[in-house]
Amino acid sequence: MTLVLDETKAPAAQANETCTLENYLALPDHSMDGRIREARERLGAAAVILGHHYQRDEVVRFADFTGDSYKLAKTAAATSAKYIVFCGVHFMAESADILAREGQQVILPDLNAGCSMADMAEIGQVEDCWDVLTRLHLSDEFVPVTYINSTAAIKAFCGERGGLVCTSSSARAALQWGFARGKRILFLPDQHLGRNTGHAMGIPLEEMAVWDPWAIQGGQTKERLAASRMLLWKGHCAVHQRFLPIHVDQVRAKYPDIRVIVHPECRYEVCQKADALGSTEQLIALVEQAPEGSMFAIGTEIHLVNRLARRFAAEGKKIITLDDTGCLCTTMYRISPQHLAWALENLVEGRVVNRVQVKAEVKHWARVALDRMIETGSRQ
Ligand code: 13P
Ligand code: SF4
């Protein structure tokens, strides 16, 4: 027998066998709007929906709060809602769970929404790196700093060894914090954010080495490691690597007055050519603060760029992507209206689906590292 779903009704209110995610996925995006709204309303103050700026419009418009990773982590830490529904990626939901109070539960509408950069540093590899630094009598001089785009285990690793977490908007503050406590920084897992931030603080590129987790001794000699003030993990964001220096040259040749603003996950050569760098929240602020008639080429995820282009068109601000061959974060995109409706309607029915729960043994030190991030602040 084929089940025919009434799109106007919550599946959870129908027969039990229609409550599976598959039944939601079979329905069109627009049919979720009313259901998300209704479920949201019914949950009231019991739930808060957080949305990262890279989320698609059909999802982010339901967020109670939007922001970059730093703002969302702080919002998650401050909310008293019982359910924190995170429209973002896995490391963001993990961070929210680490910062959550007793009794709060964090939900990621699609558990497959990961981050390929976070996957580039596994805890075993990071421990091996530290063992090598210890064997070479160097680890005492290193403070480990991890970008929030990392697993909870890596955050705990950093917390336990006197280090901290940072986001793209707090990386400079985190490096200052680290250099006040140690001679060198091990920066995980995004080499580009580490390099761009270190360089902006005056550290020469020659004093930065890259640790390749797949090479013997990270692909480095002891002398090179001992001469480095920053050891950058060889990780990257595939979305931001697509932007190349030639794209900056091309947009400038076409539009001489354009301002090029990019996320610091972009490669060094692109960041050097750009007019400004910033986290997603900071990129938005740059556009907001610009006078009417300004034009920007933005090097970051395409959903955010397109949304800004639409939002600011009325003010006469023209916004284009730095590379028009497209640049999508496929994992952020996994959070669909269907997943959101499914998660919310289950909550209405008293069922928690897709809870993200960090193991107790990891939580303590990961929390220490995240608290240090929040105490350090996000000033650049
Ligand atoms: P922001 O903290 O700038 O929002 O960055 C998150 C991210 O994953 C960028 O790729
Ligand atoms: Fe990860 Fe890149 Fe997606 Fe950000 S844009 S979540 S770093 S894969």
mmCIF file of C-alpha atoms and ligand atoms in Angstrom:
data_model
loop_
_atom_site.group_PDB
_atom_site.id
_atom_site.type_symbol
_atom_site.label_atom_id
_atom_site.label_comp_id
_atom_site.label_asym_id
_atom_site.label_seq_id
_atom_site.Cartn_x
_atom_site.Cartn_y
_atom_site.Cartn_z
ATOM 1 C CA MET A 1 0.000 0.000 0.000
ATOM 2 C CA THR A 2 1.308 3.458 -0.855
ATOM 3 C CA LEU A 3 0.991 6.007 1.911
ATOM 4 C CA VAL A 4 -0.297 9.366 0.714
ATOM 5 C CA LEU A 5 0.840 12.195 2.970
ATOM 6 C CA ASP A 6 -1.281 15.231 3.539
ATOM 7 C CA GLU A 7 1.303 18.019 3.150
ATOM 8 C CA THR A 8 -0.648 20.346 5.396
ATOM 9 C CA LYS A 9 -0.432 18.059 8.407
ATOM 10 C CA ALA A 10 2.510 17.229 10.610
ATOM 11 C CA PRO A 11 3.569 13.652 9.794
ATOM 12 C CA ALA A 12 4.019 13.088 13.491
ATOM 13 C CA ALA A 13 0.297 13.698 13.863
ATOM 14 C CA GLN A 14 -0.430 11.024 11.294
ATOM 15 C CA ALA A 15 0.043 7.283 11.514
ATOM 16 C CA ASN A 16 3.294 6.254 13.206
ATOM 17 C CA GLU A 17 4.852 4.705 10.131
ATOM 18 C CA THR A 18 4.716 8.061 8.351
ATOM 19 C CA CYS A 19 7.039 9.723 10.904
ATOM 20 C CA THR A 20 10.261 8.507 9.388
ATOM 21 C CA LEU A 21 12.638 10.989 7.823
ATOM 22 C CA GLU A 22 12.194 9.360 4.413
ATOM 23 C CA ASN A 23 8.590 10.487 4.347
ATOM 24 C CA TYR A 24 9.653 14.082 4.845
ATOM 25 C CA LEU A 25 12.392 13.859 2.225
ATOM 26 C CA ALA A 26 9.824 12.803 -0.366
ATOM 27 C CA LEU A 27 8.022 16.123 -0.025
ATOM 28 C CA PRO A 28 8.915 19.457 -1.674
ATOM 29 C CA ASP A 29 10.825 22.175 0.213
ATOM 30 C CA HIS A 30 7.984 24.725 0.182
ATOM 31 C CA SER A 31 5.567 22.276 1.816
ATOM 32 C CA MET A 32 7.708 22.397 4.963
ATOM 33 C CA ASP A 33 7.306 26.133 5.669
ATOM 34 C CA GLY A 34 3.960 26.032 7.432
ATOM 35 C CA ARG A 35 4.911 22.920 9.350
ATOM 36 C CA ILE A 36 8.209 24.357 10.561
ATOM 37 C CA ARG A 37 6.424 27.532 11.634
ATOM 38 C CA GLU A 38 3.738 25.616 13.464
ATOM 39 C CA ALA A 39 6.136 23.272 15.225
ATOM 40 C CA ARG A 40 8.348 26.230 16.156
ATOM 41 C CA GLU A 41 5.380 28.024 17.639
ATOM 42 C CA ARG A 42 4.275 25.005 19.609
ATOM 43 C CA LEU A 43 7.735 24.535 21.068
ATOM 44 C CA GLY A 44 7.885 28.172 22.210
ATOM 45 C CA ALA A 45 10.662 28.986 24.654
ATOM 46 C CA ALA A 46 11.546 25.311 24.995
ATOM 47 C CA ALA A 47 13.545 25.476 21.764
ATOM 48 C CA VAL A 48 15.956 27.838 20.117
ATOM 49 C CA ILE A 49 16.994 27.533 16.474
ATOM 50 C CA LEU A 50 20.525 28.666 15.637
ATOM 51 C CA GLY A 51 21.500 29.188 11.998
ATOM 52 C CA HIS A 52 24.945 29.640 10.505
ATOM 53 C CA HIS A 53 25.296 32.178 7.695
ATOM 54 C CA TYR A 54 26.109 29.437 5.175
ATOM 55 C CA GLN A 55 22.747 27.774 5.620
ATOM 56 C CA ARG A 56 20.377 27.949 2.705
ATOM 57 C CA ASP A 57 17.596 30.547 2.747
ATOM 58 C CA GLU A 58 14.823 27.966 3.112
ATOM 59 C CA VAL A 59 16.362 26.990 6.464
ATOM 60 C CA VAL A 60 18.089 30.074 7.856
ATOM 61 C CA ARG A 61 14.905 32.147 7.718
ATOM 62 C CA PHE A 62 13.575 30.055 10.598
ATOM 63 C CA ALA A 63 16.573 30.704 12.822
ATOM 64 C CA ASP A 64 15.997 32.655 16.028
ATOM 65 C CA PHE A 65 19.659 33.677 15.912
ATOM 66 C CA THR A 66 22.111 33.728 13.025
ATOM 67 C CA GLY A 67 25.829 34.272 13.269
ATOM 68 C CA ASP A 68 29.383 33.197 12.660
ATOM 69 C CA SER A 69 30.835 30.348 14.718
ATOM 70 C CA TYR A 70 31.870 32.655 17.546
ATOM 71 C CA LYS A 71 28.514 34.387 17.893
ATOM 72 C CA LEU A 72 26.607 31.109 17.677
ATOM 73 C CA ALA A 73 28.807 29.472 20.324
ATOM 74 C CA LYS A 74 28.192 32.429 22.643
ATOM 75 C CA THR A 75 24.462 32.366 21.904
ATOM 76 C CA ALA A 76 24.333 28.645 22.611
ATOM 77 C CA ALA A 77 26.157 29.177 25.908
ATOM 78 C CA ALA A 78 23.709 31.905 26.943
ATOM 79 C CA THR A 79 20.365 30.354 26.006
ATOM 80 C CA SER A 80 18.132 28.750 28.577
ATOM 81 C CA ALA A 81 16.091 26.809 25.983
ATOM 82 C CA LYS A 82 15.856 23.100 26.659
ATOM 83 C CA TYR A 83 16.423 22.222 23.004
ATOM 84 C CA ILE A 84 19.116 23.865 20.915
ATOM 85 C CA VAL A 85 18.399 23.042 17.275
ATOM 86 C CA PHE A 86 21.608 23.781 15.407
ATOM 87 C CA CYS A 87 21.326 24.500 11.703
ATOM 88 C CA GLY A 88 25.016 24.322 11.003
ATOM 89 C CA VAL A 89 27.622 21.565 10.974
ATOM 90 C CA HIS A 90 28.659 18.892 13.435
ATOM 91 C CA PHE A 91 31.518 20.706 15.195
ATOM 92 C CA MET A 92 29.163 23.624 15.904
ATOM 93 C CA ALA A 93 26.580 21.335 17.496
ATOM 94 C CA GLU A 94 29.318 19.604 19.498
ATOM 95 C CA SER A 95 30.568 22.958 20.778
ATOM 96 C CA ALA A 96 27.016 23.904 21.761
ATOM 97 C CA ASP A 97 26.676 20.634 23.671
ATOM 98 C CA ILE A 98 29.972 21.222 25.474
ATOM 99 C CA LEU A 99 28.807 24.707 26.491
ATOM 100 C CA ALA A 100 25.248 23.624 27.304
ATOM 101 C CA ARG A 101 23.851 23.561 30.820
ATOM 102 C CA GLU A 102 22.556 20.507 32.619
ATOM 103 C CA GLY A 103 19.336 19.329 30.961
ATOM 104 C CA GLN A 104 19.824 21.116 27.638
ATOM 105 C CA GLN A 105 19.951 18.995 24.504
ATOM 106 C CA VAL A 106 21.522 19.859 21.175
ATOM 107 C CA ILE A 107 20.016 18.640 17.926
ATOM 108 C CA LEU A 108 21.671 18.625 14.503
ATOM 109 C CA PRO A 109 18.855 18.064 11.973
ATOM 110 C CA ASP A 110 21.138 15.973 9.734
ATOM 111 C CA LEU A 111 23.969 14.152 11.498
ATOM 112 C CA ASN A 112 25.795 13.865 8.175
ATOM 113 C CA ALA A 113 26.375 17.597 8.148
ATOM 114 C CA GLY A 114 30.087 17.469 8.937
ATOM 115 C CA CYS A 115 33.028 19.644 7.948
ATOM 116 C CA SER A 116 35.728 18.256 5.672
ATOM 117 C CA MET A 117 38.326 20.498 7.243
ATOM 118 C CA ALA A 118 37.545 19.227 10.741
ATOM 119 C CA ASP A 119 37.997 15.694 9.393
ATOM 120 C CA MET A 120 41.558 16.536 8.329
ATOM 121 C CA ALA A 121 42.845 16.348 11.897
ATOM 122 C CA GLU A 122 42.168 13.116 13.735
ATOM 123 C CA ILE A 123 42.928 12.950 17.424
ATOM 124 C CA GLY A 124 45.380 10.049 16.956
ATOM 125 C CA GLN A 125 47.336 12.055 14.395
ATOM 126 C CA VAL A 126 47.435 15.099 16.664
ATOM 127 C CA GLU A 127 48.651 12.974 19.581
ATOM 128 C CA ASP A 128 51.369 11.519 17.340
ATOM 129 C CA CYS A 129 52.463 15.014 16.394
ATOM 130 C CA TRP A 130 52.662 15.987 20.065
ATOM 131 C CA ASP A 131 54.655 12.829 20.853
ATOM 132 C CA VAL A 132 57.195 13.788 18.201
ATOM 133 C CA LEU A 133 57.446 17.322 19.610
ATOM 134 C CA THR A 134 57.909 15.815 23.082
ATOM 135 C CA ARG A 135 60.626 13.429 21.850
ATOM 136 C CA LEU A 136 62.412 16.410 20.310
ATOM 137 C CA HIS A 137 62.085 18.319 23.654
ATOM 138 C CA LEU A 138 59.932 20.952 21.989
ATOM 139 C CA SER A 139 56.402 20.338 23.252
ATOM 140 C CA ASP A 140 56.956 22.405 26.429
ATOM 141 C CA GLU A 141 57.433 25.423 24.197
ATOM 142 C CA PHE A 142 54.235 24.876 22.214
ATOM 143 C CA VAL A 143 50.729 26.093 23.044
ATOM 144 C CA PRO A 144 48.127 24.189 20.999
ATOM 145 C CA VAL A 145 45.368 26.325 19.465
ATOM 146 C CA THR A 146 42.550 24.749 17.535
ATOM 147 C CA TYR A 147 40.138 26.393 15.166
ATOM 148 C CA ILE A 148 36.596 25.613 16.319
ATOM 149 C CA ASN A 149 36.268 23.615 13.065
ATOM 150 C CA SER A 150 37.648 20.529 14.806
ATOM 151 C CA THR A 151 36.369 17.574 16.785
ATOM 152 C CA ALA A 152 35.591 17.805 20.487
ATOM 153 C CA ALA A 153 38.525 15.439 21.153
ATOM 154 C CA ILE A 154 40.933 17.950 19.632
ATOM 155 C CA LYS A 155 39.435 20.781 21.613
ATOM 156 C CA ALA A 156 39.965 18.667 24.749
ATOM 157 C CA PHE A 157 43.534 17.934 23.670
ATOM 158 C CA CYS A 158 44.204 21.676 23.484
ATOM 159 C CA GLY A 159 42.441 22.469 26.756
ATOM 160 C CA GLU A 160 44.407 19.828 28.636
ATOM 161 C CA ARG A 161 47.729 21.114 27.319
ATOM 162 C CA GLY A 162 47.179 24.758 28.228
ATOM 163 C CA GLY A 163 45.714 25.785 24.893
ATOM 164 C CA LEU A 164 42.399 27.033 23.604
ATOM 165 C CA VAL A 165 39.870 27.150 20.801
ATOM 166 C CA CYS A 166 39.472 30.026 18.374
ATOM 167 C CA THR A 167 37.150 30.989 15.548
ATOM 168 C CA SER A 168 37.996 33.025 12.488
ATOM 169 C CA SER A 169 36.920 36.147 14.374
ATOM 170 C CA SER A 170 38.965 35.356 17.476
ATOM 171 C CA ALA A 171 42.097 33.820 15.947
ATOM 172 C CA ARG A 172 44.262 36.873 16.554
ATOM 173 C CA ALA A 173 43.155 37.162 20.176
ATOM 174 C CA ALA A 174 43.836 33.424 20.617
ATOM 175 C CA LEU A 175 47.341 33.680 19.164
ATOM 176 C CA GLN A 176 48.101 36.633 21.418
ATOM 177 C CA TRP A 177 46.852 34.598 24.359
ATOM 178 C CA GLY A 178 49.002 31.661 23.294
ATOM 179 C CA PHE A 179 52.169 33.671 22.684
ATOM 180 C CA ALA A 180 51.793 35.206 26.134
ATOM 181 C CA ARG A 181 52.119 31.666 27.514
ATOM 182 C CA GLY A 182 54.516 29.917 25.186
ATOM 183 C CA LYS A 183 57.180 30.511 22.593
ATOM 184 C CA ARG A 184 55.426 28.651 19.796
ATOM 185 C CA ILE A 185 51.931 27.781 18.625
ATOM 186 C CA LEU A 186 50.684 24.510 17.153
ATOM 187 C CA PHE A 187 47.730 25.660 15.052
ATOM 188 C CA LEU A 188 45.052 23.111 14.115
ATOM 189 C CA PRO A 189 43.587 22.203 11.652
ATOM 190 C CA ASP A 190 43.446 25.081 9.121
ATOM 191 C CA GLN A 191 46.879 26.058 7.896
ATOM 192 C CA HIS A 192 45.416 29.066 6.043
ATOM 193 C CA LEU A 193 43.690 30.703 8.994
ATOM 194 C CA GLY A 194 46.862 30.102 11.029
ATOM 195 C CA ARG A 195 49.156 31.529 8.351
ATOM 196 C CA ASN A 196 46.973 34.547 7.551
ATOM 197 C CA THR A 197 46.516 35.429 11.208
ATOM 198 C CA GLY A 198 50.156 34.857 12.144
ATOM 199 C CA HIS A 199 51.330 36.936 9.199
ATOM 200 C CA ALA A 200 48.959 39.782 10.103
ATOM 201 C CA MET A 201 50.567 39.754 13.562
ATOM 202 C CA GLY A 202 54.032 40.155 12.084
ATOM 203 C CA ILE A 203 55.297 36.583 12.112
ATOM 204 C CA PRO A 204 57.386 36.003 8.973
ATOM 205 C CA LEU A 205 56.359 33.084 6.757
ATOM 206 C CA GLU A 206 59.852 31.576 7.219
ATOM 207 C CA GLU A 207 58.993 31.124 10.890
ATOM 208 C CA MET A 208 55.932 29.027 10.070
ATOM 209 C CA ALA A 209 56.276 25.326 9.266
ATOM 210 C CA VAL A 210 53.524 23.028 8.002
ATOM 211 C CA TRP A 211 52.888 19.710 9.746
ATOM 212 C CA ASP A 212 51.800 17.024 7.286
ATOM 213 C CA PRO A 213 50.067 14.286 9.333
ATOM 214 C CA TRP A 214 50.701 11.774 6.542
ATOM 215 C CA ALA A 215 54.498 12.308 6.402
ATOM 216 C CA ILE A 216 57.189 10.984 8.730
ATOM 217 C CA GLN A 217 57.829 13.529 11.495
ATOM 218 C CA GLY A 218 55.251 15.748 9.814
ATOM 219 C CA GLY A 219 57.631 16.164 6.871
ATOM 220 C CA GLN A 220 59.876 18.414 9.015
ATOM 221 C CA THR A 221 63.411 18.342 10.348
ATOM 222 C CA LYS A 222 64.107 19.016 14.006
ATOM 223 C CA GLU A 223 65.967 22.179 13.019
ATOM 224 C CA ARG A 224 63.011 23.511 11.058
ATOM 225 C CA LEU A 225 60.607 22.721 13.905
ATOM 226 C CA ALA A 226 62.917 24.383 16.414
ATOM 227 C CA ALA A 227 63.129 27.491 14.219
ATOM 228 C CA SER A 228 59.354 27.823 13.849
ATOM 229 C CA ARG A 229 57.136 30.085 15.899
ATOM 230 C CA MET A 230 54.057 28.549 14.340
ATOM 231 C CA LEU A 231 53.477 24.949 13.337
ATOM 232 C CA LEU A 232 50.491 24.842 10.989
ATOM 233 C CA TRP A 233 48.491 21.662 10.593
ATOM 234 C CA LYS A 234 48.094 20.732 6.927
ATOM 235 C CA GLY A 235 44.317 21.157 6.751
ATOM 236 C CA HIS A 236 42.171 23.364 4.569
ATOM 237 C CA CYS A 237 38.621 24.185 3.554
ATOM 238 C CA ALA A 238 37.875 22.925 0.049
ATOM 239 C CA VAL A 239 35.210 25.591 -0.398
ATOM 240 C CA HIS A 240 37.632 28.465 0.231
ATOM 241 C CA GLN A 241 40.547 26.930 -1.662
ATOM 242 C CA ARG A 242 38.674 27.529 -4.881
ATOM 243 C CA PHE A 243 39.393 31.255 -4.689
ATOM 244 C CA LEU A 244 42.616 32.116 -6.477
ATOM 245 C CA PRO A 245 44.715 35.279 -6.821
ATOM 246 C CA ILE A 246 43.737 35.476 -10.488
ATOM 247 C CA HIS A 247 40.091 35.883 -9.463
ATOM 248 C CA VAL A 248 41.053 39.015 -7.529
ATOM 249 C CA ASP A 249 42.947 40.368 -10.561
ATOM 250 C CA GLN A 250 40.017 39.606 -12.849
ATOM 251 C CA VAL A 251 37.337 41.341 -10.777
ATOM 252 C CA ARG A 252 39.597 44.353 -10.256
ATOM 253 C CA ALA A 253 40.268 44.604 -13.988
ATOM 254 C CA LYS A 254 36.549 44.504 -14.687
ATOM 255 C CA TYR A 255 35.405 46.757 -11.812
ATOM 256 C CA PRO A 256 38.234 49.115 -10.764
ATOM 257 C CA ASP A 257 36.335 50.437 -7.690
ATOM 258 C CA ILE A 258 35.391 47.055 -6.312
ATOM 259 C CA ARG A 259 36.367 46.038 -2.783
ATOM 260 C CA VAL A 260 37.498 42.451 -2.425
ATOM 261 C CA ILE A 261 36.679 40.941 0.961
ATOM 262 C CA VAL A 262 37.411 37.321 1.808
ATOM 263 C CA HIS A 263 37.206 34.787 4.609
ATOM 264 C CA PRO A 264 40.606 34.046 6.233
ATOM 265 C CA GLU A 265 40.252 30.360 5.290
ATOM 266 C CA CYS A 266 41.263 31.515 1.788
ATOM 267 C CA ARG A 267 44.863 30.945 0.785
ATOM 268 C CA TYR A 268 47.531 33.477 1.775
ATOM 269 C CA GLU A 269 48.029 34.774 -1.779
ATOM 270 C CA VAL A 270 44.320 35.617 -2.066
ATOM 271 C CA CYS A 271 44.203 37.220 1.388
ATOM 272 C CA GLN A 272 47.235 39.341 0.567
ATOM 273 C CA LYS A 273 45.479 40.764 -2.493
ATOM 274 C CA ALA A 274 42.156 41.338 -0.709
ATOM 275 C CA ASP A 275 41.077 44.668 0.789
ATOM 276 C CA ALA A 276 39.862 43.038 3.978
ATOM 277 C CA LEU A 277 39.471 39.651 5.658
ATOM 278 C CA GLY A 278 36.799 38.586 8.073
ATOM 279 C CA SER A 279 34.614 35.917 9.570
ATOM 280 C CA THR A 280 31.160 35.586 8.045
ATOM 281 C CA GLU A 281 29.758 38.023 10.605
ATOM 282 C CA GLN A 282 32.569 40.487 9.935
ATOM 283 C CA LEU A 283 32.106 40.237 6.155
ATOM 284 C CA ILE A 284 28.433 41.089 6.612
ATOM 285 C CA ALA A 285 29.361 44.064 8.821
ATOM 286 C CA LEU A 286 31.762 45.372 6.167
ATOM 287 C CA VAL A 287 28.948 45.414 3.605
ATOM 288 C CA GLU A 288 26.474 46.927 6.088
ATOM 289 C CA GLN A 289 28.838 49.749 6.988
ATOM 290 C CA ALA A 290 29.772 50.612 3.391
ATOM 291 C CA PRO A 291 28.207 53.683 1.755
ATOM 292 C CA GLU A 292 25.392 53.347 -0.755
ATOM 293 C CA GLY A 293 26.603 52.423 -4.209
ATOM 294 C CA SER A 294 29.571 50.352 -2.954
ATOM 295 C CA MET A 295 30.584 47.235 -4.799
ATOM 296 C CA PHE A 296 32.061 44.089 -3.276
ATOM 297 C CA ALA A 297 33.474 40.805 -4.538
ATOM 298 C CA ILE A 298 33.228 38.332 -1.670
ATOM 299 C CA GLY A 299 35.320 35.210 -1.282
ATOM 300 C CA THR A 300 33.218 32.916 0.830
ATOM 301 C CA GLU A 301 30.394 30.384 0.632
ATOM 302 C CA ILE A 302 27.880 31.132 -2.103
ATOM 303 C CA HIS A 303 24.662 31.050 -0.068
ATOM 304 C CA LEU A 304 25.874 33.909 2.080
ATOM 305 C CA VAL A 305 27.112 35.890 -0.929
ATOM 306 C CA ASN A 306 23.832 35.481 -2.806
ATOM 307 C CA ARG A 307 21.814 36.428 0.255
ATOM 308 C CA LEU A 308 23.866 39.586 0.757
ATOM 309 C CA ALA A 309 23.497 40.455 -2.938
ATOM 310 C CA ARG A 310 19.716 40.316 -2.631
ATOM 311 C CA ARG A 311 19.558 42.058 0.733
ATOM 312 C CA PHE A 312 21.695 45.030 -0.245
ATOM 313 C CA ALA A 313 20.470 45.521 -3.818
ATOM 314 C CA ALA A 314 17.838 47.961 -2.523
ATOM 315 C CA GLU A 315 20.619 50.165 -1.063
ATOM 316 C CA GLY A 316 22.349 50.224 -4.410
ATOM 317 C CA LYS A 317 25.208 48.018 -3.156
ATOM 318 C CA LYS A 318 26.404 45.539 -5.724
ATOM 319 C CA ILE A 319 27.741 42.236 -4.451
ATOM 320 C CA ILE A 320 29.265 39.474 -6.525
ATOM 321 C CA THR A 321 31.079 36.276 -5.738
ATOM 322 C CA LEU A 322 34.830 36.358 -6.183
ATOM 323 C CA ASP A 323 34.636 33.212 -8.312
ATOM 324 C CA ASP A 324 31.448 32.686 -10.253
ATOM 325 C CA THR A 325 32.060 29.008 -10.907
ATOM 326 C CA GLY A 326 30.266 28.536 -7.607
ATOM 327 C CA CYS A 327 31.345 27.631 -4.158
ATOM 328 C CA LEU A 328 28.976 25.572 -2.064
ATOM 329 C CA CYS A 329 29.542 24.006 1.341
ATOM 330 C CA THR A 330 27.861 20.704 0.614
ATOM 331 C CA THR A 331 27.738 19.671 4.246
ATOM 332 C CA MET A 332 26.057 22.872 5.417
ATOM 333 C CA TYR A 333 23.614 22.277 2.565
ATOM 334 C CA ARG A 334 22.619 18.943 4.056
ATOM 335 C CA ILE A 335 20.395 20.712 6.573
ATOM 336 C CA SER A 336 17.228 20.885 4.519
ATOM 337 C CA PRO A 337 13.774 22.228 5.424
ATOM 338 C CA GLN A 338 12.656 18.591 5.535
ATOM 339 C CA HIS A 339 15.300 17.727 8.151
ATOM 340 C CA LEU A 340 14.403 20.800 10.175
ATOM 341 C CA ALA A 341 10.659 20.015 10.052
ATOM 342 C CA TRP A 342 11.373 16.404 11.018
ATOM 343 C CA ALA A 343 13.514 17.406 14.000
ATOM 344 C CA LEU A 344 11.017 20.030 15.240
ATOM 345 C CA GLU A 345 7.894 17.922 14.799
ATOM 346 C CA ASN A 346 9.534 15.093 16.678
ATOM 347 C CA LEU A 347 10.321 17.503 19.511
ATOM 348 C CA VAL A 348 6.678 18.559 19.560
ATOM 349 C CA GLU A 349 5.814 14.880 19.956
ATOM 350 C CA GLY A 350 8.317 14.602 22.814
ATOM 351 C CA ARG A 351 10.961 12.712 20.820
ATOM 352 C CA VAL A 352 14.505 13.978 20.546
ATOM 353 C CA VAL A 353 16.063 12.946 17.233
ATOM 354 C CA ASN A 354 19.651 13.484 16.094
ATOM 355 C CA ARG A 355 20.946 14.568 19.466
ATOM 356 C CA VAL A 356 24.638 15.460 19.473
ATOM 357 C CA GLN A 357 26.228 14.432 22.730
ATOM 358 C CA VAL A 358 29.908 14.791 23.472
ATOM 359 C CA LYS A 359 31.359 12.033 25.639
ATOM 360 C CA ALA A 360 31.733 12.974 29.293
ATOM 361 C CA GLU A 361 35.474 12.180 29.328
ATOM 362 C CA VAL A 362 36.070 14.651 26.498
ATOM 363 C CA LYS A 363 33.745 17.370 27.746
ATOM 364 C CA HIS A 364 35.734 18.724 30.655
ATOM 365 C CA TRP A 365 38.893 19.786 28.806
ATOM 366 C CA ALA A 366 37.003 20.750 25.657
ATOM 367 C CA ARG A 367 34.943 23.089 27.830
ATOM 368 C CA VAL A 368 38.096 24.554 29.352
ATOM 369 C CA ALA A 369 39.394 25.302 25.834
ATOM 370 C CA LEU A 370 36.077 26.823 24.729
ATOM 371 C CA ASP A 371 35.727 28.892 27.909
ATOM 372 C CA ARG A 372 39.201 30.298 27.270
ATOM 373 C CA MET A 373 38.038 31.252 23.782
ATOM 374 C CA ILE A 374 35.008 33.082 25.147
ATOM 375 C CA GLU A 375 37.033 34.800 27.888
ATOM 376 C CA THR A 376 39.625 35.883 25.340
ATOM 377 C CA GLY A 377 36.944 37.477 23.182
ATOM 378 C CA SER A 378 36.713 38.031 19.461
ATOM 379 C CA ARG A 379 38.467 41.374 18.970
ATOM 380 C CA GLN A 380 40.911 41.319 16.081
HETATM 381 P P1 13P B 1 32.699 31.687 10.534
HETATM 382 O O1 13P B 1 33.046 31.485 11.963
HETATM 383 O O2 13P B 1 33.398 32.854 9.911
HETATM 384 O O3 13P B 1 31.225 31.783 10.344
HETATM 385 O O4 13P B 1 33.245 30.448 9.707
HETATM 386 C C1 13P B 1 32.714 29.182 9.783
HETATM 387 C C2 13P B 1 33.177 28.355 8.701
HETATM 388 O O5 13P B 1 33.064 27.156 8.734
HETATM 389 C C3 13P B 1 33.782 29.006 7.568
HETATM 390 O O6 13P B 1 34.047 28.083 6.581
HETATM 391 FE FE1 SF4 B 2 33.930 23.264 6.868
HETATM 392 FE FE2 SF4 B 2 34.620 24.728 4.749
HETATM 393 FE FE3 SF4 B 2 32.071 24.037 5.087
HETATM 394 FE FE4 SF4 B 2 33.214 25.856 6.689
HETATM 395 S S1 SF4 B 2 32.822 26.052 4.486
HETATM 396 S S2 SF4 B 2 31.920 24.151 7.322
HETATM 397 S S3 SF4 B 2 35.319 25.008 6.846
HETATM 398 S S4 SF4 B 2 33.821 22.632 4.736
#
